[in-house]
Short mmCIF file of C-alpha atoms and ligand atoms in Angstrom, two decimals:
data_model
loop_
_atom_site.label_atom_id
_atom_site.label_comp_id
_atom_site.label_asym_id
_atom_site.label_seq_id
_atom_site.Cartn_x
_atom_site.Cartn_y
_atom_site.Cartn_z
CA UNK L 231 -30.95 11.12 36.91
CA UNK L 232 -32.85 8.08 36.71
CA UNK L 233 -35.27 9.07 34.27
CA UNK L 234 -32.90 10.57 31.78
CA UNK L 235 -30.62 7.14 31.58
CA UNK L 236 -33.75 5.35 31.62
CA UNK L 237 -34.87 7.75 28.30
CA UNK L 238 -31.34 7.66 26.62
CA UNK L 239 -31.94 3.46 26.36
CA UNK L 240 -34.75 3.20 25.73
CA UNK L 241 -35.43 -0.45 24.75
CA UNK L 242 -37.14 0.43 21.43
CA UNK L 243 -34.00 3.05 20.10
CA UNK L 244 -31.86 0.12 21.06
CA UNK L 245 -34.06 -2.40 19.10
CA UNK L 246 -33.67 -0.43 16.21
CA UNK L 247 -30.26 0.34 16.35
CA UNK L 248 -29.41 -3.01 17.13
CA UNK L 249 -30.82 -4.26 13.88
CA UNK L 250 -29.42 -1.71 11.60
CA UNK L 251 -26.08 -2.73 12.70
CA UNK L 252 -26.81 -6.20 12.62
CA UNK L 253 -27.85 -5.44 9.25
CA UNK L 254 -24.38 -3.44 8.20
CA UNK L 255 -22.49 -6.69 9.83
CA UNK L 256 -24.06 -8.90 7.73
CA UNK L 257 -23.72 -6.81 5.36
CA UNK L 258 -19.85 -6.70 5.90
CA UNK L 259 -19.92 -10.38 6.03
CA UNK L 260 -20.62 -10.23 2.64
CA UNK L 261 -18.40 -7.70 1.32
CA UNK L 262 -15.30 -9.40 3.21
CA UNK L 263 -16.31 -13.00 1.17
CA UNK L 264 -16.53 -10.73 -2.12
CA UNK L 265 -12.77 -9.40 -1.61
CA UNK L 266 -11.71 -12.97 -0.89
CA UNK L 267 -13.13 -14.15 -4.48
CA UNK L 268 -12.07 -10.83 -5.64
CA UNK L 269 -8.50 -12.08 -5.09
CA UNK L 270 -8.52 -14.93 -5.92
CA UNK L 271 -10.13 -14.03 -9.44
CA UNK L 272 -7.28 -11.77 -9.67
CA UNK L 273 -4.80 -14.48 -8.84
CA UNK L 274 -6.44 -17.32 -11.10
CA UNK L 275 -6.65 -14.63 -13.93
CA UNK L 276 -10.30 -15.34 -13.94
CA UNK L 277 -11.23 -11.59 -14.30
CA UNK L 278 -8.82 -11.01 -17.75
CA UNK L 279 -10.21 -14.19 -18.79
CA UNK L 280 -13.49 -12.87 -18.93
CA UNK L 281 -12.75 -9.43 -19.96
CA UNK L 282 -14.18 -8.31 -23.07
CA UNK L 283 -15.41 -11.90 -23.83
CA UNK L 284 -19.23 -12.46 -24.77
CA UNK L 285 -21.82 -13.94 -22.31
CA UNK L 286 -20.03 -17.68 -22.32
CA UNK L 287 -20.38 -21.06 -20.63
CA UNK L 288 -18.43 -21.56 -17.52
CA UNK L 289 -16.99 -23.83 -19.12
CA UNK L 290 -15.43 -22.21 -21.70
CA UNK L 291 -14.69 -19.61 -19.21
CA UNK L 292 -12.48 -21.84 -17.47
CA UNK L 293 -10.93 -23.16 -20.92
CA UNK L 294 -10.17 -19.31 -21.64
CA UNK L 295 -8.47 -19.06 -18.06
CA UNK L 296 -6.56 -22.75 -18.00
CA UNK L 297 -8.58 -23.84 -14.73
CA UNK L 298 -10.47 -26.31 -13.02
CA UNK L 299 -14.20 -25.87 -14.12
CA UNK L 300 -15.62 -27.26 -10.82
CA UNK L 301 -13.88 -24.28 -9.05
CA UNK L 302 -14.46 -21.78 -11.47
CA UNK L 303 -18.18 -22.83 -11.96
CA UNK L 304 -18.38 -22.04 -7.51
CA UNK L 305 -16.54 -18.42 -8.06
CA UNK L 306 -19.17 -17.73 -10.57
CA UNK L 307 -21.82 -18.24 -8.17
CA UNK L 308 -20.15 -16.12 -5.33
CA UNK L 309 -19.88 -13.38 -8.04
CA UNK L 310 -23.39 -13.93 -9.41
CA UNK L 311 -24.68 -13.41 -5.58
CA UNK L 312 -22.36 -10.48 -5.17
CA UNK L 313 -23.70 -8.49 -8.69
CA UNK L 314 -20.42 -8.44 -9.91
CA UNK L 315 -20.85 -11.18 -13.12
CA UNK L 316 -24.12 -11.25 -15.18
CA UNK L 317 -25.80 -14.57 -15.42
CA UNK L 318 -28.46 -15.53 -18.40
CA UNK L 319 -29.53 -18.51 -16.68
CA UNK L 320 -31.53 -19.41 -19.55
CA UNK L 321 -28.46 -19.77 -21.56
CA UNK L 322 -26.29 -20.78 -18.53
CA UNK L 323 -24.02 -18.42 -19.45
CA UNK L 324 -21.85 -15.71 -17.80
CA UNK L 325 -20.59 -12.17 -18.48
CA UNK L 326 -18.37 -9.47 -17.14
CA UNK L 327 -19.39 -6.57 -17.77
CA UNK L 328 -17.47 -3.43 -19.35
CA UNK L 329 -17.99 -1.54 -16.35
CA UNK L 330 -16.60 -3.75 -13.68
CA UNK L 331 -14.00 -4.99 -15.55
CA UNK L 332 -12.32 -1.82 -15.97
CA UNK L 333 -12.41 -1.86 -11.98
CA UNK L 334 -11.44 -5.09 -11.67
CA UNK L 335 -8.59 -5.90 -14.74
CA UNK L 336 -5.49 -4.20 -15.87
CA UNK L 337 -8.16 -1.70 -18.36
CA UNK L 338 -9.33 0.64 -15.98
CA UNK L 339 -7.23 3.65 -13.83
CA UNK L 340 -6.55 1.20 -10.89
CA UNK L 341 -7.43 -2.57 -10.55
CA UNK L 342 -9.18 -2.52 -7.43
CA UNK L 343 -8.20 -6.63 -7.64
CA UNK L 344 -5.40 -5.63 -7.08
CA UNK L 345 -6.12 -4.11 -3.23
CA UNK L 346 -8.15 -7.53 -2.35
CA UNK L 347 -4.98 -9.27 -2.35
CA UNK L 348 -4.20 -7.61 1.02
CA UNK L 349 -7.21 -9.34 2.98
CA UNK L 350 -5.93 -12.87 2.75
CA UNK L 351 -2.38 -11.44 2.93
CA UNK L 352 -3.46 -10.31 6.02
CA UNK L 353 -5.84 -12.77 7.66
CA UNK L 354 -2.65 -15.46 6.92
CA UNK L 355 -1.04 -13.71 10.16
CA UNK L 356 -4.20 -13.56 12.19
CA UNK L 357 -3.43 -16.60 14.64
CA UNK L 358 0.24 -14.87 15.23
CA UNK L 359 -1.54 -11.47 15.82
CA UNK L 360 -3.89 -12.70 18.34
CA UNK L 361 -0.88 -14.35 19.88
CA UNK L 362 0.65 -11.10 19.95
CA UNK L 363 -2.64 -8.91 21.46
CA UNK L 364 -2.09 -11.68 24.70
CA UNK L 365 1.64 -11.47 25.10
CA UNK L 366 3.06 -8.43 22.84
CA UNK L 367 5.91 -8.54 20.68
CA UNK L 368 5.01 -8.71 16.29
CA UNK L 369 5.10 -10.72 13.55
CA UNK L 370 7.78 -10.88 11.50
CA UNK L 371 8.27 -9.82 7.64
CA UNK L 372 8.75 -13.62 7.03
CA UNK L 373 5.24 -14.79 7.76
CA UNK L 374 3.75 -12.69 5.31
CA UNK L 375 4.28 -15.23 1.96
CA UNK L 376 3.43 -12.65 -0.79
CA UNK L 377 4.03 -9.20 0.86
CA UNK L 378 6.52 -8.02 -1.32
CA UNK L 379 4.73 -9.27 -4.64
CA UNK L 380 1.10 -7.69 -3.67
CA UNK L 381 2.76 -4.28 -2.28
CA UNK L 382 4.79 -3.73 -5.39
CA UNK L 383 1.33 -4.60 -7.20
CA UNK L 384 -0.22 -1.81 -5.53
CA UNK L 385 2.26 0.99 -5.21
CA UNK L 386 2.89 -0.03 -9.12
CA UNK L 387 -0.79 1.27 -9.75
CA UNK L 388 -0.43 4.08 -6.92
CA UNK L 389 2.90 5.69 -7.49
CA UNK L 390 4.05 4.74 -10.18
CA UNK L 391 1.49 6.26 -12.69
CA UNK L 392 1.78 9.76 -10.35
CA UNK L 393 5.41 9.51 -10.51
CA UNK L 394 6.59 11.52 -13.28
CA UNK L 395 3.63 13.78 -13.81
CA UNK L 396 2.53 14.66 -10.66
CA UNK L 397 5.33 13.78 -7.93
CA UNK L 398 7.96 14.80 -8.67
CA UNK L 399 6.65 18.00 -10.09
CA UNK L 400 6.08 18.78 -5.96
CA UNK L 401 9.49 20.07 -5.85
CA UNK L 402 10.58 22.56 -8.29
CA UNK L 403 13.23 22.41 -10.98
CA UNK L 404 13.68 18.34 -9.73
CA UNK L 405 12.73 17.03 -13.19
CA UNK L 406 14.99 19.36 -14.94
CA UNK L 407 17.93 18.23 -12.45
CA UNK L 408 16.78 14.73 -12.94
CA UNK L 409 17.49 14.94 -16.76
CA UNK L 410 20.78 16.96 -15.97
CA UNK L 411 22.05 14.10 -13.68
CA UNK L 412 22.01 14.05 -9.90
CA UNK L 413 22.16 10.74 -7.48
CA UNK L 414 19.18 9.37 -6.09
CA UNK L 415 18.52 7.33 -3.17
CA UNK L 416 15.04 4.84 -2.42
CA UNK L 417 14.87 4.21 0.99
CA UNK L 418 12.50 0.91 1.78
CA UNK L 419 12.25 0.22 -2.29
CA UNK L 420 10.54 -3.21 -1.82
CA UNK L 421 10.92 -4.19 -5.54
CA UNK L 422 12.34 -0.88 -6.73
CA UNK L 423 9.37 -0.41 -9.60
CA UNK L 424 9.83 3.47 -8.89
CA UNK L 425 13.42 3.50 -9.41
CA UNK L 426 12.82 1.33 -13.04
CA UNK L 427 10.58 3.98 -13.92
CA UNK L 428 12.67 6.98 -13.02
CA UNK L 429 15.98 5.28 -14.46
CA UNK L 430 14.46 4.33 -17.55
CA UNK L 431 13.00 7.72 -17.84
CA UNK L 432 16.52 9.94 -16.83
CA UNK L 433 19.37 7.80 -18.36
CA UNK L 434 21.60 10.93 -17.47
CA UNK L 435 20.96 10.50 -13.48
CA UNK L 436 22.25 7.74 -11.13
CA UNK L 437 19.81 5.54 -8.62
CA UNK L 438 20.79 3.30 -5.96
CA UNK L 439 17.45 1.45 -3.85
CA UNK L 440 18.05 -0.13 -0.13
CA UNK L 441 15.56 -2.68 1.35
CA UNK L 442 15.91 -5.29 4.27
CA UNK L 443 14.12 -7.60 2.55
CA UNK L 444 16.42 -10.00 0.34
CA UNK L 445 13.66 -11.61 -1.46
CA UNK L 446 13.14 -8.14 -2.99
CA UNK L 447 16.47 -6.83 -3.86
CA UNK L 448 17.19 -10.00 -5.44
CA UNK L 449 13.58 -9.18 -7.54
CA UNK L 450 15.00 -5.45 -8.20
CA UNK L 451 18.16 -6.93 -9.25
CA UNK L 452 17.34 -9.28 -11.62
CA UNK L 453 14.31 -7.24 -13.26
CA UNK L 454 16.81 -4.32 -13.42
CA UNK L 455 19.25 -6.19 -15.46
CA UNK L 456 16.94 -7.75 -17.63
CA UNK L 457 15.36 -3.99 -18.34
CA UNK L 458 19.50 -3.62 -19.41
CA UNK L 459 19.22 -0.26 -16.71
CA UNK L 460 22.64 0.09 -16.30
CA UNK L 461 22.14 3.36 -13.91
CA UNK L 462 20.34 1.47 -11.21
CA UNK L 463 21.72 -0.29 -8.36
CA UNK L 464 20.19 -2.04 -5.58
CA UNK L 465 21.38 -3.21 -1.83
CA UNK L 466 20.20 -5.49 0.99
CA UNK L 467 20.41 -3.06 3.51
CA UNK L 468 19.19 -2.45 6.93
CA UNK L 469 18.66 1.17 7.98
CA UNK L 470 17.93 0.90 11.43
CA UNK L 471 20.87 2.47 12.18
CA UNK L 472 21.35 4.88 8.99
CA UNK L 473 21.90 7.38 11.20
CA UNK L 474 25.12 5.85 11.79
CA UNK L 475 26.02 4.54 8.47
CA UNK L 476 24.47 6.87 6.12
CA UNK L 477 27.05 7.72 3.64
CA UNK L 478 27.29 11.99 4.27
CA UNK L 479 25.97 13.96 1.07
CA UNK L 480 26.01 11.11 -1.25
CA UNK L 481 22.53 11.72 -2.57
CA UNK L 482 20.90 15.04 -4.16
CA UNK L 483 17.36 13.18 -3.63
CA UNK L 484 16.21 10.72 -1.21
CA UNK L 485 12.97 9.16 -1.62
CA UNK L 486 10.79 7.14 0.48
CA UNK L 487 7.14 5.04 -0.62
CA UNK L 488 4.95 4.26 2.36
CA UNK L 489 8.14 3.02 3.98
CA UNK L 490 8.74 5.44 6.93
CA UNK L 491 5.80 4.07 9.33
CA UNK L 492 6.66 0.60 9.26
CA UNK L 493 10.24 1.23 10.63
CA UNK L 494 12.18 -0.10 14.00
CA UNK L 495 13.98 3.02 14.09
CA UNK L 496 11.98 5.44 11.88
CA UNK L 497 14.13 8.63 13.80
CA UNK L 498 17.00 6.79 13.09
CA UNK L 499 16.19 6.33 9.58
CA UNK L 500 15.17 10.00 8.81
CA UNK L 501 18.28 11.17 10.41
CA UNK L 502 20.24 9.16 8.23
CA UNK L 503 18.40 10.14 5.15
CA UNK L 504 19.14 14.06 6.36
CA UNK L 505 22.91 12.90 6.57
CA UNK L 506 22.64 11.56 3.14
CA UNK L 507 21.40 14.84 1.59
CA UNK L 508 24.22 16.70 -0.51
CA UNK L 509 23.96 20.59 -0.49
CA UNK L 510 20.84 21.58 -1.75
CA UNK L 511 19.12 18.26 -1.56
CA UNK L 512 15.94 17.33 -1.30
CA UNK L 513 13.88 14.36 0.91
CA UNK L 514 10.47 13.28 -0.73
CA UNK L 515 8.67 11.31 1.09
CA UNK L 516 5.37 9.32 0.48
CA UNK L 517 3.40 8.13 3.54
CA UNK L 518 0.01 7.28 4.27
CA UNK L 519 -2.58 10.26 5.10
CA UNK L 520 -4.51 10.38 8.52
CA UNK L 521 -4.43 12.14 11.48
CA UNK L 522 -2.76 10.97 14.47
CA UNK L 523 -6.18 11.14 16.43
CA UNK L 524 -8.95 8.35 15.73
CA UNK L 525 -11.53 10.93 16.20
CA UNK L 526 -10.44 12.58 13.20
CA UNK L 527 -10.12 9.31 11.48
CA UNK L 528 -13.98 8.43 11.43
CA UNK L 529 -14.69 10.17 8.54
CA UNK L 530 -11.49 8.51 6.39
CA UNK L 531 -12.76 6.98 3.28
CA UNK L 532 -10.05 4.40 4.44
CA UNK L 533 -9.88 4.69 7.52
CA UNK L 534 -11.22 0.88 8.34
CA UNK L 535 -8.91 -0.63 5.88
CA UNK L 536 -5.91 1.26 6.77
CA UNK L 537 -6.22 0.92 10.55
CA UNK L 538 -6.81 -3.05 9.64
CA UNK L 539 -3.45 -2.60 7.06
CA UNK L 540 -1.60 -1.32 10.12
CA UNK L 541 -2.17 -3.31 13.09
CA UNK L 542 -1.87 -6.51 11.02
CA UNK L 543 1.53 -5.73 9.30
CA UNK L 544 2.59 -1.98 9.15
CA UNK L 545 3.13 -2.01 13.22
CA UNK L 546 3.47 -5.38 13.89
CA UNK L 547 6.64 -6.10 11.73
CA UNK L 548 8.34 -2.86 13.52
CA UNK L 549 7.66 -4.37 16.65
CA UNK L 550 8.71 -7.96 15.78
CA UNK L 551 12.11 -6.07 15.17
CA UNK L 552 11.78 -4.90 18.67
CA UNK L 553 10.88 -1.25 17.08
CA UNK L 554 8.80 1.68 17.72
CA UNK L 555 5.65 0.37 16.08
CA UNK L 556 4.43 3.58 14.56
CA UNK L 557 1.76 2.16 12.45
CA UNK L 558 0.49 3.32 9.38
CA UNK L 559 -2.13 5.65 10.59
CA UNK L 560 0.61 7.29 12.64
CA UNK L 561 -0.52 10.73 10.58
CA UNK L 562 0.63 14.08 9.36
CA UNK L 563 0.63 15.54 12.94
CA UNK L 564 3.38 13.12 14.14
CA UNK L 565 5.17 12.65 10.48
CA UNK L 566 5.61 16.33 10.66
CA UNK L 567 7.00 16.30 14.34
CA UNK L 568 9.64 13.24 13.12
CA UNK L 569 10.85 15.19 10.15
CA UNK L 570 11.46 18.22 12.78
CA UNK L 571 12.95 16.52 14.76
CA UNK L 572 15.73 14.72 12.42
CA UNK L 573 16.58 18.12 11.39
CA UNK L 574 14.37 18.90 8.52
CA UNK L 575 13.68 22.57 9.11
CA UNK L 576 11.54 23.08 5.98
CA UNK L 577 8.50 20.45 5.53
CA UNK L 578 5.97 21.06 2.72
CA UNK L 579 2.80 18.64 2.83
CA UNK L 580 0.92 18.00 0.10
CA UNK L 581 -1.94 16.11 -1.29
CA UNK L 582 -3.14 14.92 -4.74
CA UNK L 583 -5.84 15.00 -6.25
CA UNK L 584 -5.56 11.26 -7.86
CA UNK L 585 -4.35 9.89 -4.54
CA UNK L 586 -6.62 9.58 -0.96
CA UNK L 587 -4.41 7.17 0.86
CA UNK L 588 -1.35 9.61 1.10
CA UNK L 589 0.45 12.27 2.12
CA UNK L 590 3.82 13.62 0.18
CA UNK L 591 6.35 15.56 2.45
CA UNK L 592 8.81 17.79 0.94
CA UNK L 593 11.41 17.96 3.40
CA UNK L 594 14.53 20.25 3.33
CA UNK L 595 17.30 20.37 6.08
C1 SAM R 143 5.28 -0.77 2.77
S1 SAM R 143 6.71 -1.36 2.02
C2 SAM R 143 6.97 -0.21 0.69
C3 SAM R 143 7.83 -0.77 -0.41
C4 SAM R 143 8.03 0.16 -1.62
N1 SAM R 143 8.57 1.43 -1.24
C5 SAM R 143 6.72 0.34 -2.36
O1 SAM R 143 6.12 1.42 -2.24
O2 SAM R 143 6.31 -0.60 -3.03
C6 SAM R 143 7.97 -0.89 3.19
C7 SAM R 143 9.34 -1.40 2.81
O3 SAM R 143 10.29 -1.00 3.82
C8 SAM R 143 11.23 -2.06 3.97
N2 SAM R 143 11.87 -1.97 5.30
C9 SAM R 143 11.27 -2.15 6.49
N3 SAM R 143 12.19 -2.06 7.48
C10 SAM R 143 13.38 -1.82 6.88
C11 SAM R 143 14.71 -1.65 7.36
N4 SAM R 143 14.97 -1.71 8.66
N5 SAM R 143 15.70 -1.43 6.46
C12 SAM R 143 15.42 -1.37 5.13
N6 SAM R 143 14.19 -1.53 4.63
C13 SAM R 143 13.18 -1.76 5.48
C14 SAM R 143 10.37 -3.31 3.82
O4 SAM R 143 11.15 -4.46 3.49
C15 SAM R 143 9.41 -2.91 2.71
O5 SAM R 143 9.87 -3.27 1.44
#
């Protein structure tokens, strides 16, 4: 016995090992810096400023953005370092180029700028979360300052592009019914940039979006108006107890974006939204894709970031509201085994092809 535990560390394997992974840390130390500069070249409107512009001074690089050159001459040299901006130091000059700007600006298929955000977002909380792993309870929604801005950022470029095309294709005949005219519930809108897009795009239907978050509906609100969408409504709304007040059949669609997982009462929520269904109604609901077992979750091309996403806000806000604390990784196995059990007796999951961060549930009572 001796021998063989004596073989399995031996000191040289553990040498080794210990230096590729203090290798990948430092390495991490690095990437975790880059998606701090990331965001705040996103936020400074550094990275448009330099999109499609010629090698150029910094200088005139912060001229083209409106900022402080001091600050934007030290971002330039985190970006340099990173390989993300060219440098001709000859010329002492600086260039974006094509490539990574259409990852990192408004050009390409999805700005990932635009996900950076979330890292400062999320180390803001970190002294309340390490309160929280010595004497429980969460944080609450409140002490994350730009939650609602940077989430309707990213489902903007997640969903939102998906919507029409792809989503709501998942359920047959819904597009045709959409242009007929049928009522539509958002459950957890946040901003309500879905429901713009799907009222804008099927004048003849009726939308209504409920969030707890007043900050938000008062954003939905006013952006609604000013898009003059006169079949969109919005309401500051808590569903913890939708079961309860759900109006019954009021909706022939209910809809919910990443906004199950993150509940107090996510049973009581679903059972409301079942209430809610008219005859012949349908619940679509996005939420994020793992798989309820961290073993499985090794191999996530996410997994890290989502896990990270979850324990610093998605859980943590349900159990500041004294809730069930799901989490976002809470995954298809237990999604599917909530949607049984508030009476859904027909769940379809699917994925897309465009999308590796989610899972969409067609649920029927
Ligand atoms: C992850 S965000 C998703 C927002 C939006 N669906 C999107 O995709 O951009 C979850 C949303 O659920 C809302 N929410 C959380 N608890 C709620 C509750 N008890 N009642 C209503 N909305 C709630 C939050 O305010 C937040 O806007």
């Amino acid at each position: 016995m001796n021998v063989v535990a004596i073989e399995a560390c031996d000191p040289s394997d553990e040498d080794a090992r210990a230096e590729a992974f203090e290798e990948r840390m430092v390495s991490a130390l690095n990437e975790g810096a880059l998606m701090l500069m990331t965001s705040v070249g996103h936020r400074s409107g550094l990275f448009e400023a330099m999109n499609g512009a010629p090698a150029l001074p910094c200088q005139a690089i912060a001229e083209r953005a409106g900022l402080q050159e001091r600050y934007v001459r030290e971002w330039l040299g985190c970006m340099v370092a990173a390989g993300v901006v060219e440098i001709d130091g000859a010329a002492d000059t600086y260039r974006l180029p094509t490539a990574h700007a259409r990852v990192l600006t408004d050009d390409g298929a999805a700005n990932m700028a635009v996900y950076a955000q979330f890292i400062p977002l999320l180390g803001g909380v970190e002294d309340d979360i390490v309160a929280c792993f010595k004497d429980g309870g969460g944080v609450p929604y409140a002490r994350y300052g730009r939650f609602h801005e940077v989430m309707a950022e990213d489902s903007g470029q997640t969903v939102l592009p998906a919507l029409v095309d792809h989503i709501l294709p998942l359920v047959p005949g819904l597009t045709a019914r959409l242009h007929d005219g049928i009522r539509v519930l958002d459950v957890g809108c946040g901003r309500g940039r879905a429901l713009m897009l799907l009222a804008a795009a099927f004048p003849n239907s009726r939308f209504v979006g409920y969030d707890l978050s007043p900050e938000a509906i008062a954003w939905a609100g006013a952006e609604a108006t000013r898009r003059g969408l006169g079949n969109l409504s919005f309401e500051a709304r808590d569903v913890s107890d939708f079961d309860r007040t759900a109006d019954p059949h009021a909706f022939d669609l209910v809809l919910t974006f990443d906004a199950i997982h993150d509940q107090a009462r996510p049973l009581n929520v679903l059972n409301g939204i079942r209430r809610s269904l008219a005859e012949g109604g349908t619940y679509l609901a996005q939420d994020i894709k793992g798989s309820s077992h961290h073993e499985h979750d090794r191999d996530h091309p996410l997994g890290t970031l989502l896990y990270a996403v979850s324990c610093l806000h998605c859980m943590t806000v349900s159990l500041a509201q004294g809730g069930e604390g799901l989490g976002a990784m809470w995954g298809r196995e237990t999604a599917e085994r909530y949607f049984r059990d508030a009476g859904f007796g027909a769940i379809e999951t699917h994925e897309l092809q465009h999308d590796i961060q989610n899972l969409y549930y067609v649920c029927r009572p």
